[in-house]
Amino acid sequence: MTQETALLPTSPVAGEDHVPLRKVFVKTYGCQMNVYDSDRMSDALARDGYVATDAVEDADFVLLNTCHIREKAAEKVYSELGRLRDLKKARANEGREMVIGVAGCVAQAEGDEILRRAPAVDLVIGPQTYHRLPEALKRARGGERVVETDYAIEDKFDHLPNPDRAKTRARGVTAFLTVQEGCDKFCTFCVVPYTRGAEVSRPVAQILAEAEKLVEAGVREITLLGQNVNAWHGAGPEGRDWGLGDLLRRLGEIDGLARLRYTTSHPRDMDDSLIEAHRSMAKLMPYLHLPVQSGSDRILKAMNRRHTATEYLALIDRIRVAQPDLALSGDFIVGFPGETEKDFEDTMRLVESVGYAQAFSFKYSSRPGTPGAELKDQVPEDVKAKRLERLQTLLARHQRDFAAACVGREIDLLLEKPGRLAGQLVGRSPWLQPVNVDAKQSQIGDIIRVRITKAGPNSLFAEMIG
Ligand code: 5AD
Ligand code: SF4
């Protein structure tokens, strides 16, 4: 039995009569917003008597929460569905039912095409309709093949349950909180505006209520999520329009909440108030994920990023003046249609001048329905692969240099969970690197002072001070 199921009631009584215990297995692909959504869907199903299981073969309901951002991510889903089809057959032979559902961005983008391509699938549900999942699942269990991919008129956040207290305890001392969803930027390579819809901000009161619930359940660090999180805005209680900087300052007033982070940001939405929050808020961690995608103005224009490389660099300078200790992270795409060797060199130069503490880099993947897919001059795979390798070598060097420069520094460390070795706990540095330290299990949730002693390939090592 997992820790999670151990905390759940053993004989849940749902709306109807006594509902027999059913098990749900959720597999999450892609970004942190999918992680957040998967938790909310599990919470919603718990009301109907579903308990989470880690064993797919035991599940009455298998839900894949999918990612459509690159071709590879989407293809993974179909291979998983192939394996599940066999499992479903095997279970049927034992007289047991298994409902298979597909949620997330593949569900939104492909809709009933999934039912055609993967006949074992019973239910397809897009990210805007997750509050309808319990109902949709009932229909699927009744034999209907259900597709729910409308952009719902009602706000899913009004209907989805807030994080469950007991489960939040089991999930740990850090949590995600979605404050904004969707995107109106329409970068020409990206499917997000089509799968997640237009930019929508959750209201201040809803966010504060959820944050307070999380903190009551023991959460000490919250990461605000949004595809364009720094485009978040809402009516403040005093009637003024708030931006993300205002929201962070208000969240910073919650007693017991020790740390705040946010992701993912767009350079065009980094306003003065948000930069000021980095200067003045000790609770706001000195880490910023600010994707630039390319260092070439020509490619940035073709990508519809609506800023130049020089503007991006000037922005970084301003943020670093406000918070000199800032670790920067970025996303890069190599081989966008028309990218020449010279364009790629511009990206390498930009990377050299920024010095990222962490970065994610990808070969351009043509996505059906996006303007990029229509462009001539697609770059050959082998050229993309070579460029990616060169870029990743450089980024990895910067990441190692950044980690090495942390050795000897004293930091506050939030202890999150058991480490790999007995007697160790692991937490995150202010710059998001995992840090291992000798500490007792009972110290999970504490913030302790440590000195960083060593930098490993993927994590840091530290010793307690005092
Ligand atoms: N091909 C490659 N990478 C992509 N990304 C988004 N769309 C594509 C695509 N079509 C990358 C971007 C984005 C990150 C989440 O994924 O770098 O910032
Ligand atoms: Fe995609 Fe661009 Fe929107 Fe980011 S800003 S989600 S890359 S369209």
Short mmCIF file of C-alpha atoms and ligand atoms in Angstrom, two decimals:
data_model
loop_
_atom_site.label_atom_id
_atom_site.label_comp_id
_atom_site.label_asym_id
_atom_site.label_seq_id
_atom_site.Cartn_x
_atom_site.Cartn_y
_atom_site.Cartn_z
CA MET A 1 0.00 0.00 0.00
CA THR A 2 1.35 3.42 -0.87
CA GLN A 3 1.62 6.19 1.65
CA GLU A 4 -1.12 7.96 -0.24
CA THR A 5 -3.68 5.19 -0.16
CA ALA A 6 -2.89 4.57 3.52
CA LEU A 7 -4.21 8.03 4.32
CA LEU A 8 -7.49 7.61 2.53
CA PRO A 9 -10.70 6.32 4.04
CA THR A 10 -11.12 2.59 3.45
CA SER A 11 -14.86 2.61 2.89
CA PRO A 12 -15.73 5.86 1.23
CA VAL A 13 -19.36 6.82 1.07
CA ALA A 14 -20.02 8.82 -2.06
CA GLY A 15 -23.15 10.65 -3.15
CA GLU A 16 -25.10 7.51 -4.02
CA ASP A 17 -25.25 4.44 -1.82
CA HIS A 18 -22.11 2.76 -0.58
CA VAL A 19 -19.77 2.77 -3.53
CA PRO A 20 -17.38 -0.14 -3.80
CA LEU A 21 -13.75 0.83 -3.59
CA ARG A 22 -12.23 1.40 -7.00
CA LYS A 23 -8.64 2.07 -7.91
CA VAL A 24 -7.27 4.72 -10.22
CA PHE A 25 -3.81 4.78 -11.75
CA VAL A 26 -2.77 8.16 -13.13
CA LYS A 27 0.32 8.57 -15.29
CA THR A 28 1.47 12.12 -15.90
CA TYR A 29 3.53 13.29 -18.85
CA GLY A 30 4.97 16.72 -19.63
CA CYS A 31 4.91 19.88 -17.61
CA GLN A 32 4.24 20.79 -14.00
CA MET A 33 0.76 21.96 -14.85
CA ASN A 34 -0.09 18.40 -15.77
CA VAL A 35 1.22 17.29 -12.37
CA TYR A 36 -1.07 19.82 -10.72
CA ASP A 37 -4.04 18.80 -12.89
CA SER A 38 -3.46 15.09 -12.18
CA ASP A 39 -3.61 15.77 -8.45
CA ARG A 40 -6.82 17.77 -8.82
CA MET A 41 -8.41 15.00 -10.95
CA SER A 42 -7.40 12.38 -8.37
CA ASP A 43 -8.95 14.55 -5.64
CA ALA A 44 -12.17 14.83 -7.67
CA LEU A 45 -12.32 11.05 -8.20
CA ALA A 46 -11.68 10.43 -4.50
CA ARG A 47 -15.10 11.92 -3.83
CA ASP A 48 -16.54 9.03 -5.88
CA GLY A 49 -14.62 6.46 -3.92
CA TYR A 50 -11.56 6.07 -6.13
CA VAL A 51 -8.26 5.51 -4.37
CA ALA A 52 -4.91 5.99 -6.03
CA THR A 53 -2.79 2.98 -6.87
CA ASP A 54 0.79 2.71 -8.11
CA ALA A 55 0.08 -0.68 -9.70
CA VAL A 56 -1.44 -0.24 -13.15
CA GLU A 57 -2.52 -3.89 -13.34
CA ASP A 58 -4.76 -3.39 -10.28
CA ALA A 59 -6.47 -0.29 -11.62
CA ASP A 60 -10.15 -0.06 -12.50
CA PHE A 61 -9.44 3.25 -14.19
CA VAL A 62 -6.19 4.14 -15.95
CA LEU A 63 -5.78 7.77 -16.83
CA LEU A 64 -2.93 9.10 -18.98
CA ASN A 65 -2.44 12.84 -18.57
CA THR A 66 -0.63 13.61 -21.77
CA CYS A 67 1.69 16.15 -23.40
CA HIS A 68 1.54 17.29 -27.02
CA ILE A 69 4.40 19.79 -27.04
CA ARG A 70 6.71 17.73 -29.24
CA GLU A 71 6.04 14.78 -31.52
CA LYS A 72 7.98 12.39 -29.31
CA ALA A 73 5.86 13.27 -26.28
CA ALA A 74 2.66 12.54 -28.18
CA GLU A 75 3.97 9.28 -29.65
CA LYS A 76 4.87 7.98 -26.20
CA VAL A 77 1.18 8.09 -25.35
CA TYR A 78 0.24 5.84 -28.24
CA SER A 79 2.87 3.26 -27.32
CA GLU A 80 1.60 3.29 -23.75
CA LEU A 81 -1.96 2.84 -25.03
CA GLY A 82 -0.77 -0.23 -26.97
CA ARG A 83 0.52 -1.79 -23.75
CA LEU A 84 -2.67 -0.88 -21.91
CA ARG A 85 -4.82 -2.54 -24.57
CA ASP A 86 -3.14 -5.88 -23.76
CA LEU A 87 -3.58 -5.31 -20.03
CA LYS A 88 -7.24 -4.45 -20.50
CA LYS A 89 -7.75 -7.71 -22.45
CA ALA A 90 -6.00 -9.74 -19.76
CA ARG A 91 -8.19 -8.16 -17.10
CA ALA A 92 -11.34 -8.75 -19.14
CA ASN A 93 -10.40 -12.45 -19.33
CA GLU A 94 -10.43 -12.46 -15.53
CA GLY A 95 -13.86 -10.82 -15.61
CA ARG A 96 -12.57 -7.48 -14.40
CA GLU A 97 -13.22 -4.19 -16.08
CA MET A 98 -10.58 -1.58 -16.88
CA VAL A 99 -11.57 1.84 -18.16
CA ILE A 100 -8.86 3.70 -20.08
CA GLY A 101 -8.89 7.49 -20.25
CA VAL A 102 -6.72 10.04 -22.02
CA ALA A 103 -6.50 13.55 -20.60
CA GLY A 104 -4.18 16.48 -21.26
CA CYS A 105 -3.02 18.16 -24.42
CA VAL A 106 -3.03 15.10 -26.70
CA ALA A 107 -6.67 14.61 -25.73
CA GLN A 108 -7.47 18.22 -26.56
CA ALA A 109 -5.54 18.23 -29.85
CA GLU A 110 -6.63 14.86 -31.22
CA GLY A 111 -10.08 14.37 -29.67
CA ASP A 112 -12.00 11.44 -31.16
CA GLU A 113 -9.06 10.63 -33.45
CA ILE A 114 -7.69 8.90 -30.34
CA LEU A 115 -10.73 6.61 -30.22
CA ARG A 116 -10.07 5.63 -33.82
CA ARG A 117 -6.35 5.08 -33.40
CA ALA A 118 -6.58 3.40 -30.02
CA PRO A 119 -9.82 1.36 -29.80
CA ALA A 120 -9.13 0.38 -26.17
CA VAL A 121 -9.64 3.98 -25.05
CA ASP A 122 -13.01 4.66 -23.41
CA LEU A 123 -12.68 8.30 -22.48
CA VAL A 124 -10.95 11.40 -23.87
CA ILE A 125 -11.01 14.57 -21.80
CA GLY A 126 -9.36 17.94 -22.47
CA PRO A 127 -7.79 20.23 -19.86
CA GLN A 128 -10.69 22.72 -19.83
CA THR A 129 -13.24 20.09 -18.79
CA TYR A 130 -11.55 18.23 -15.93
CA HIS A 131 -14.32 19.17 -13.55
CA ARG A 132 -16.57 16.93 -15.68
CA LEU A 133 -14.32 13.91 -15.27
CA PRO A 134 -16.32 12.08 -12.56
CA GLU A 135 -19.48 12.36 -14.67
CA ALA A 136 -17.67 11.37 -17.87
CA LEU A 137 -16.17 8.36 -16.14
CA LYS A 138 -19.61 7.18 -15.02
CA ARG A 139 -20.78 7.33 -18.63
CA ALA A 140 -17.70 5.47 -19.81
CA ARG A 141 -18.31 2.76 -17.22
CA GLY A 142 -21.82 2.46 -18.62
CA GLY A 143 -20.32 1.51 -21.99
CA GLU A 144 -20.30 4.87 -23.75
CA ARG A 145 -17.15 6.09 -25.50
CA VAL A 146 -16.85 9.63 -24.21
CA VAL A 147 -15.08 12.63 -25.74
CA GLU A 148 -15.08 15.88 -23.71
CA THR A 149 -12.94 18.46 -25.43
CA ASP A 150 -15.13 21.57 -25.52
CA TYR A 151 -13.79 24.77 -24.16
CA ALA A 152 -16.18 24.78 -21.23
CA ILE A 153 -18.06 27.97 -20.46
CA GLU A 154 -17.95 27.31 -16.75
CA ASP A 155 -14.66 27.78 -14.89
CA LYS A 156 -13.16 24.40 -14.11
CA PHE A 157 -11.47 25.85 -11.02
CA ASP A 158 -14.88 26.72 -9.54
CA HIS A 159 -15.78 23.03 -9.70
CA LEU A 160 -12.58 21.12 -9.10
CA PRO A 161 -11.93 20.41 -5.45
CA ASN A 162 -9.23 22.34 -3.65
CA PRO A 163 -6.21 20.28 -2.68
CA ASP A 164 -7.27 17.58 -0.24
CA ARG A 165 -5.75 18.20 3.18
CA ALA A 166 -4.74 14.64 4.00
CA LYS A 167 -3.38 14.05 0.54
CA THR A 168 -1.48 17.33 0.56
CA ARG A 169 0.22 16.11 3.74
CA ALA A 170 1.23 12.96 1.93
CA ARG A 171 2.35 14.91 -1.12
CA GLY A 172 4.82 16.96 0.88
CA VAL A 173 6.02 20.38 1.95
CA THR A 174 6.23 21.89 -1.52
CA ALA A 175 3.26 22.32 -3.83
CA PHE A 176 2.22 23.70 -7.19
CA LEU A 177 -0.66 26.13 -7.51
CA THR A 178 -2.05 27.01 -10.93
CA VAL A 179 -2.80 30.73 -11.15
CA GLN A 180 -3.04 31.14 -14.91
CA GLU A 181 -3.72 28.86 -17.79
CA GLY A 182 -3.53 29.15 -21.56
CA CYS A 183 -1.62 31.42 -23.87
CA ASP A 184 -2.37 34.18 -26.37
CA LYS A 185 1.19 34.59 -27.60
CA PHE A 186 1.01 32.19 -30.55
CA CYS A 187 4.69 31.45 -30.97
CA THR A 188 4.72 29.84 -34.38
CA PHE A 189 6.21 26.53 -33.15
CA CYS A 190 3.86 25.99 -30.23
CA VAL A 191 0.66 23.99 -29.74
CA VAL A 192 -0.18 25.43 -26.32
CA PRO A 193 -2.53 28.21 -27.51
CA TYR A 194 -4.53 25.49 -29.27
CA THR A 195 -4.50 22.84 -26.54
CA ARG A 196 -4.78 25.04 -23.45
CA GLY A 197 -6.81 27.81 -25.03
CA ALA A 198 -6.73 31.55 -24.40
CA GLU A 199 -4.99 33.08 -21.43
CA VAL A 200 -7.15 32.93 -18.30
CA SER A 201 -6.15 34.19 -14.85
CA ARG A 202 -7.66 32.76 -11.68
CA PRO A 203 -9.11 35.38 -9.33
CA VAL A 204 -7.09 36.59 -6.33
CA ALA A 205 -9.51 35.25 -3.71
CA GLN A 206 -9.50 31.75 -5.22
CA ILE A 207 -5.69 31.68 -5.27
CA LEU A 208 -5.35 32.96 -1.70
CA ALA A 209 -7.87 30.44 -0.42
CA GLU A 210 -6.00 27.59 -2.08
CA ALA A 211 -2.62 28.85 -0.85
CA GLU A 212 -3.92 29.12 2.72
CA LYS A 213 -5.29 25.58 2.55
CA LEU A 214 -1.94 24.29 1.35
CA VAL A 215 -0.09 26.08 4.14
CA GLU A 216 -2.53 24.73 6.75
CA ALA A 217 -1.74 21.24 5.45
CA GLY A 218 1.97 21.83 6.03
CA VAL A 219 3.16 23.21 2.70
CA ARG A 220 6.06 25.65 3.10
CA GLU A 221 6.94 26.39 -0.50
CA ILE A 222 4.50 27.14 -3.31
CA THR A 223 5.34 27.34 -6.99
CA LEU A 224 2.79 29.37 -8.92
CA LEU A 225 2.10 27.81 -12.30
CA GLY A 226 0.96 29.17 -15.61
CA GLN A 227 1.90 28.71 -19.26
CA ASN A 228 2.47 32.45 -19.14
CA VAL A 229 2.49 32.88 -15.41
CA ASN A 230 3.79 36.43 -15.46
CA ALA A 231 0.88 37.48 -17.66
CA TRP A 232 -1.34 36.72 -14.65
CA HIS A 233 -3.49 39.67 -13.61
CA GLY A 234 -6.55 40.15 -11.50
CA ALA A 235 -8.63 42.63 -9.51
CA GLY A 236 -6.98 43.33 -6.17
CA PRO A 237 -9.18 43.80 -3.11
CA GLU A 238 -8.60 47.58 -3.26
CA GLY A 239 -9.96 47.66 -6.82
CA ARG A 240 -6.62 48.12 -8.58
CA ASP A 241 -5.56 45.66 -11.29
CA TRP A 242 -2.88 43.41 -9.83
CA GLY A 243 0.01 41.83 -11.67
CA LEU A 244 2.05 38.83 -10.58
CA GLY A 245 4.33 41.05 -8.45
CA ASP A 246 1.33 42.19 -6.38
CA LEU A 247 0.06 38.64 -6.04
CA LEU A 248 3.47 37.42 -4.85
CA ARG A 249 3.66 40.20 -2.27
CA ARG A 250 0.20 39.28 -0.94
CA LEU A 251 1.05 35.57 -0.82
CA GLY A 252 4.24 36.51 1.02
CA GLU A 253 2.08 37.74 3.90
CA ILE A 254 0.73 34.24 4.62
CA ASP A 255 2.19 33.08 7.92
CA GLY A 256 4.02 29.80 7.63
CA LEU A 257 4.57 30.10 3.90
CA ALA A 258 8.34 30.37 3.64
CA ARG A 259 9.12 30.32 -0.06
CA LEU A 260 7.60 31.27 -3.37
CA ARG A 261 8.53 30.46 -6.94
CA TYR A 262 6.74 30.85 -10.26
CA THR A 263 7.02 29.36 -13.72
CA THR A 264 6.92 29.76 -16.78
CA SER A 265 7.50 33.35 -17.76
CA HIS A 266 7.57 35.18 -21.05
CA PRO A 267 10.15 37.98 -21.47
CA ARG A 268 7.48 40.40 -22.65
CA ASP A 269 5.54 40.11 -19.41
CA MET A 270 8.40 40.80 -16.96
CA ASP A 271 7.09 44.12 -15.63
CA ASP A 272 8.73 46.51 -13.12
CA SER A 273 6.51 45.39 -10.27
CA LEU A 274 7.56 41.77 -10.72
CA ILE A 275 11.23 42.73 -10.99
CA GLU A 276 10.78 44.79 -7.82
CA ALA A 277 9.44 41.68 -6.05
CA HIS A 278 12.77 40.00 -6.82
CA ARG A 279 14.58 42.91 -5.19
CA SER A 280 12.49 43.21 -2.05
CA MET A 281 10.94 39.84 -1.22
CA ALA A 282 13.16 37.47 0.73
CA LYS A 283 10.53 34.75 0.31
CA LEU A 284 10.75 34.91 -3.46
CA MET A 285 13.50 32.52 -4.45
CA PRO A 286 16.27 33.95 -6.66
CA TYR A 287 15.47 31.73 -9.61
CA LEU A 288 13.86 32.64 -12.88
CA HIS A 289 12.89 30.44 -15.79
CA LEU A 290 12.81 32.83 -18.72
CA PRO A 291 12.80 31.01 -22.07
CA VAL A 292 14.32 32.81 -25.04
CA GLN A 293 14.26 29.91 -27.58
CA SER A 294 16.85 31.47 -29.91
CA GLY A 295 19.55 34.14 -29.94
CA SER A 296 18.92 35.14 -33.56
CA ASP A 297 16.68 38.13 -34.23
CA ARG A 298 15.66 36.69 -37.58
CA ILE A 299 14.52 33.43 -35.97
CA LEU A 300 12.94 35.20 -33.00
CA LYS A 301 10.85 37.15 -35.50
CA ALA A 302 9.89 34.01 -37.42
CA MET A 303 8.96 32.41 -34.10
CA ASN A 304 6.73 35.41 -33.32
CA ARG A 305 8.46 35.94 -29.97
CA ARG A 306 8.07 39.71 -30.38
CA HIS A 307 11.39 40.72 -28.85
CA THR A 308 15.00 40.82 -30.01
CA ALA A 309 18.06 39.17 -28.48
CA THR A 310 19.33 42.60 -27.36
CA GLU A 311 16.02 43.34 -25.61
CA TYR A 312 16.18 40.00 -23.83
CA LEU A 313 19.75 40.65 -22.65
CA ALA A 314 18.84 44.16 -21.46
CA LEU A 315 15.93 42.68 -19.50
CA ILE A 316 18.21 40.14 -17.84
CA ASP A 317 20.56 42.97 -16.86
CA ARG A 318 17.70 44.83 -15.19
CA ILE A 319 16.54 41.76 -13.29
CA ARG A 320 20.09 41.03 -12.17
CA VAL A 321 20.48 44.56 -10.85
CA ALA A 322 17.36 43.95 -8.72
CA GLN A 323 18.49 40.47 -7.62
CA PRO A 324 22.23 39.94 -8.21
CA ASP A 325 22.08 36.40 -6.82
CA LEU A 326 19.60 35.27 -9.48
CA ALA A 327 19.94 31.88 -11.17
CA LEU A 328 18.56 31.92 -14.68
CA SER A 329 17.06 29.06 -16.55
CA GLY A 330 15.89 28.93 -20.15
CA ASP A 331 14.38 26.91 -22.98
CA PHE A 332 15.96 26.65 -26.42
CA ILE A 333 14.85 25.27 -29.73
CA VAL A 334 17.44 24.42 -32.39
CA GLY A 335 16.60 23.87 -36.03
CA PHE A 336 13.54 26.07 -36.32
CA PRO A 337 12.68 26.25 -40.06
CA GLY A 338 15.16 28.49 -41.86
CA GLU A 339 17.72 28.46 -39.04
CA THR A 340 21.18 28.90 -40.58
CA GLU A 341 24.56 28.18 -39.06
CA LYS A 342 24.88 31.90 -38.39
CA ASP A 343 21.52 31.99 -36.56
CA PHE A 344 22.64 29.07 -34.45
CA GLU A 345 25.92 30.82 -33.63
CA ASP A 346 23.85 33.78 -32.39
CA THR A 347 22.12 31.40 -29.97
CA MET A 348 25.47 30.08 -28.76
CA ARG A 349 26.67 33.65 -28.23
CA LEU A 350 23.56 34.59 -26.28
CA VAL A 351 24.00 31.53 -24.06
CA GLU A 352 27.66 32.46 -23.46
CA SER A 353 26.73 35.94 -22.39
CA VAL A 354 23.85 34.96 -20.06
CA GLY A 355 25.41 31.95 -18.34
CA TYR A 356 22.37 29.83 -17.45
CA ALA A 357 22.31 27.88 -14.19
CA GLN A 358 19.97 25.42 -15.83
CA ALA A 359 18.38 24.99 -19.24
CA PHE A 360 16.16 22.81 -21.39
CA SER A 361 16.92 22.48 -25.08
CA PHE A 362 15.09 20.73 -27.86
CA LYS A 363 15.24 19.97 -31.55
CA TYR A 364 12.43 21.76 -33.32
CA SER A 365 9.50 19.41 -33.74
CA SER A 366 6.96 20.31 -36.39
CA ARG A 367 3.49 20.36 -34.80
CA PRO A 368 0.38 19.93 -36.96
CA GLY A 369 -1.80 23.03 -36.99
CA THR A 370 0.93 25.50 -36.00
CA PRO A 371 2.25 28.10 -38.49
CA GLY A 372 5.77 26.66 -38.14
CA ALA A 373 4.64 23.39 -39.70
CA GLU A 374 3.75 25.26 -42.91
CA LEU A 375 7.17 26.87 -43.31
CA LYS A 376 9.56 25.82 -46.05
CA ASP A 377 13.22 25.31 -45.21
CA GLN A 378 12.70 22.66 -42.54
CA VAL A 379 16.14 21.87 -41.12
CA PRO A 380 17.39 18.28 -41.67
CA GLU A 381 17.39 16.02 -38.60
CA ASP A 382 21.15 15.44 -38.62
CA VAL A 383 21.83 19.19 -38.64
CA LYS A 384 19.41 19.66 -35.73
CA ALA A 385 21.07 16.81 -33.84
CA LYS A 386 24.56 18.30 -34.28
CA ARG A 387 23.43 21.75 -33.18
CA LEU A 388 21.61 20.34 -30.18
CA GLU A 389 24.70 18.46 -29.10
CA ARG A 390 26.87 21.58 -29.32
CA LEU A 391 24.33 23.67 -27.43
CA GLN A 392 23.83 21.06 -24.73
CA THR A 393 27.58 20.72 -24.21
CA LEU A 394 27.80 24.46 -23.60
CA LEU A 395 24.73 24.56 -21.36
CA ALA A 396 26.00 21.59 -19.33
CA ARG A 397 29.33 23.37 -18.82
CA HIS A 398 27.54 26.45 -17.49
CA GLN A 399 25.38 24.32 -15.22
CA ARG A 400 28.50 22.62 -13.79
CA ASP A 401 30.24 25.99 -13.35
CA PHE A 402 27.23 27.38 -11.55
CA ALA A 403 27.05 24.36 -9.23
CA ALA A 404 30.80 24.51 -8.55
CA ALA A 405 30.49 28.20 -7.62
CA CYS A 406 27.90 27.21 -4.97
CA VAL A 407 30.46 25.14 -3.03
CA GLY A 408 31.40 26.88 0.20
CA ARG A 409 28.24 29.00 0.29
CA GLU A 410 25.88 28.96 3.27
CA ILE A 411 22.21 28.68 2.43
CA ASP A 412 18.82 28.08 4.01
CA LEU A 413 17.60 24.67 2.95
CA LEU A 414 13.98 23.50 3.09
CA LEU A 415 14.11 19.78 3.88
CA GLU A 416 11.62 18.08 1.58
CA LYS A 417 11.93 14.31 1.64
CA PRO A 418 14.18 11.32 2.35
CA GLY A 419 17.36 11.27 0.27
CA ARG A 420 18.76 8.29 -1.58
CA LEU A 421 20.98 7.23 1.31
CA ALA A 422 19.66 6.30 4.75
CA GLY A 423 20.06 9.14 7.23
CA GLN A 424 19.92 11.74 4.48
CA LEU A 425 17.26 14.22 3.50
CA VAL A 426 17.03 16.17 0.29
CA GLY A 427 15.80 19.70 -0.33
CA ARG A 428 16.21 22.37 -2.96
CA SER A 429 18.71 25.21 -2.90
CA PRO A 430 17.30 28.70 -3.51
CA TRP A 431 18.48 28.08 -7.10
CA LEU A 432 16.41 24.88 -7.38
CA GLN A 433 19.29 22.39 -7.27
CA PRO A 434 18.65 19.26 -5.18
CA VAL A 435 20.80 19.36 -2.01
CA ASN A 436 21.58 16.25 0.09
CA VAL A 437 22.32 16.59 3.78
CA ASP A 438 22.53 14.29 6.82
CA ALA A 439 19.35 14.97 8.78
CA LYS A 440 16.58 13.20 10.67
CA GLN A 441 13.28 12.21 9.08
CA SER A 442 11.48 14.34 11.69
CA GLN A 443 13.13 17.44 10.22
CA ILE A 444 11.16 17.27 6.95
CA GLY A 445 9.52 20.68 6.54
CA ASP A 446 12.22 22.48 8.55
CA ILE A 447 14.40 25.14 7.04
CA ILE A 448 17.95 24.67 8.22
CA ARG A 449 21.20 26.51 7.67
CA VAL A 450 23.74 24.47 5.71
CA ARG A 451 27.10 24.90 4.03
CA ILE A 452 27.47 23.43 0.55
CA THR A 453 30.44 21.09 0.54
CA LYS A 454 30.41 19.40 -2.85
CA ALA A 455 28.82 19.59 -6.27
CA GLY A 456 27.83 16.29 -7.91
CA PRO A 457 26.62 15.92 -11.51
CA ASN A 458 22.94 16.44 -10.67
CA SER A 459 22.83 17.57 -7.07
CA LEU A 460 24.75 19.32 -4.30
CA PHE A 461 25.94 18.00 -0.95
CA ALA A 462 25.86 20.03 2.23
CA GLU A 463 26.50 19.89 5.97
CA MET A 464 24.41 21.39 8.71
CA ILE A 465 25.82 24.44 10.45
CA GLY A 466 25.61 24.72 14.23
N1 5AD B 1 9.49 21.86 -30.93
C1 5AD B 1 10.49 21.86 -30.04
N2 5AD B 1 10.39 22.41 -28.83
C2 5AD B 1 9.23 23.03 -28.51
N3 5AD B 1 8.85 23.68 -27.40
C3 5AD B 1 7.59 24.11 -27.58
N4 5AD B 1 7.14 23.75 -28.80
C4 5AD B 1 8.16 23.08 -29.40
C5 5AD B 1 8.31 22.47 -30.67
N5 5AD B 1 7.34 22.50 -31.58
C6 5AD B 1 9.73 23.90 -26.26
C7 5AD B 1 9.95 25.39 -26.03
C8 5AD B 1 9.11 25.67 -24.83
C9 5AD B 1 9.20 24.35 -24.09
C10 5AD B 1 8.15 24.12 -23.07
O1 5AD B 1 9.13 23.39 -25.10
O2 5AD B 1 11.32 25.58 -25.76
O3 5AD B 1 9.58 26.76 -24.07
FE1 SF4 B 2 3.89 28.35 -26.42
FE2 SF4 B 2 4.94 30.78 -26.89
FE3 SF4 B 2 2.71 30.53 -25.41
FE4 SF4 B 2 5.06 29.71 -24.41
S1 SF4 B 2 4.52 31.82 -24.98
S2 SF4 B 2 3.10 28.58 -24.33
S3 SF4 B 2 6.06 28.93 -26.24
S4 SF4 B 2 2.92 30.03 -27.59
#
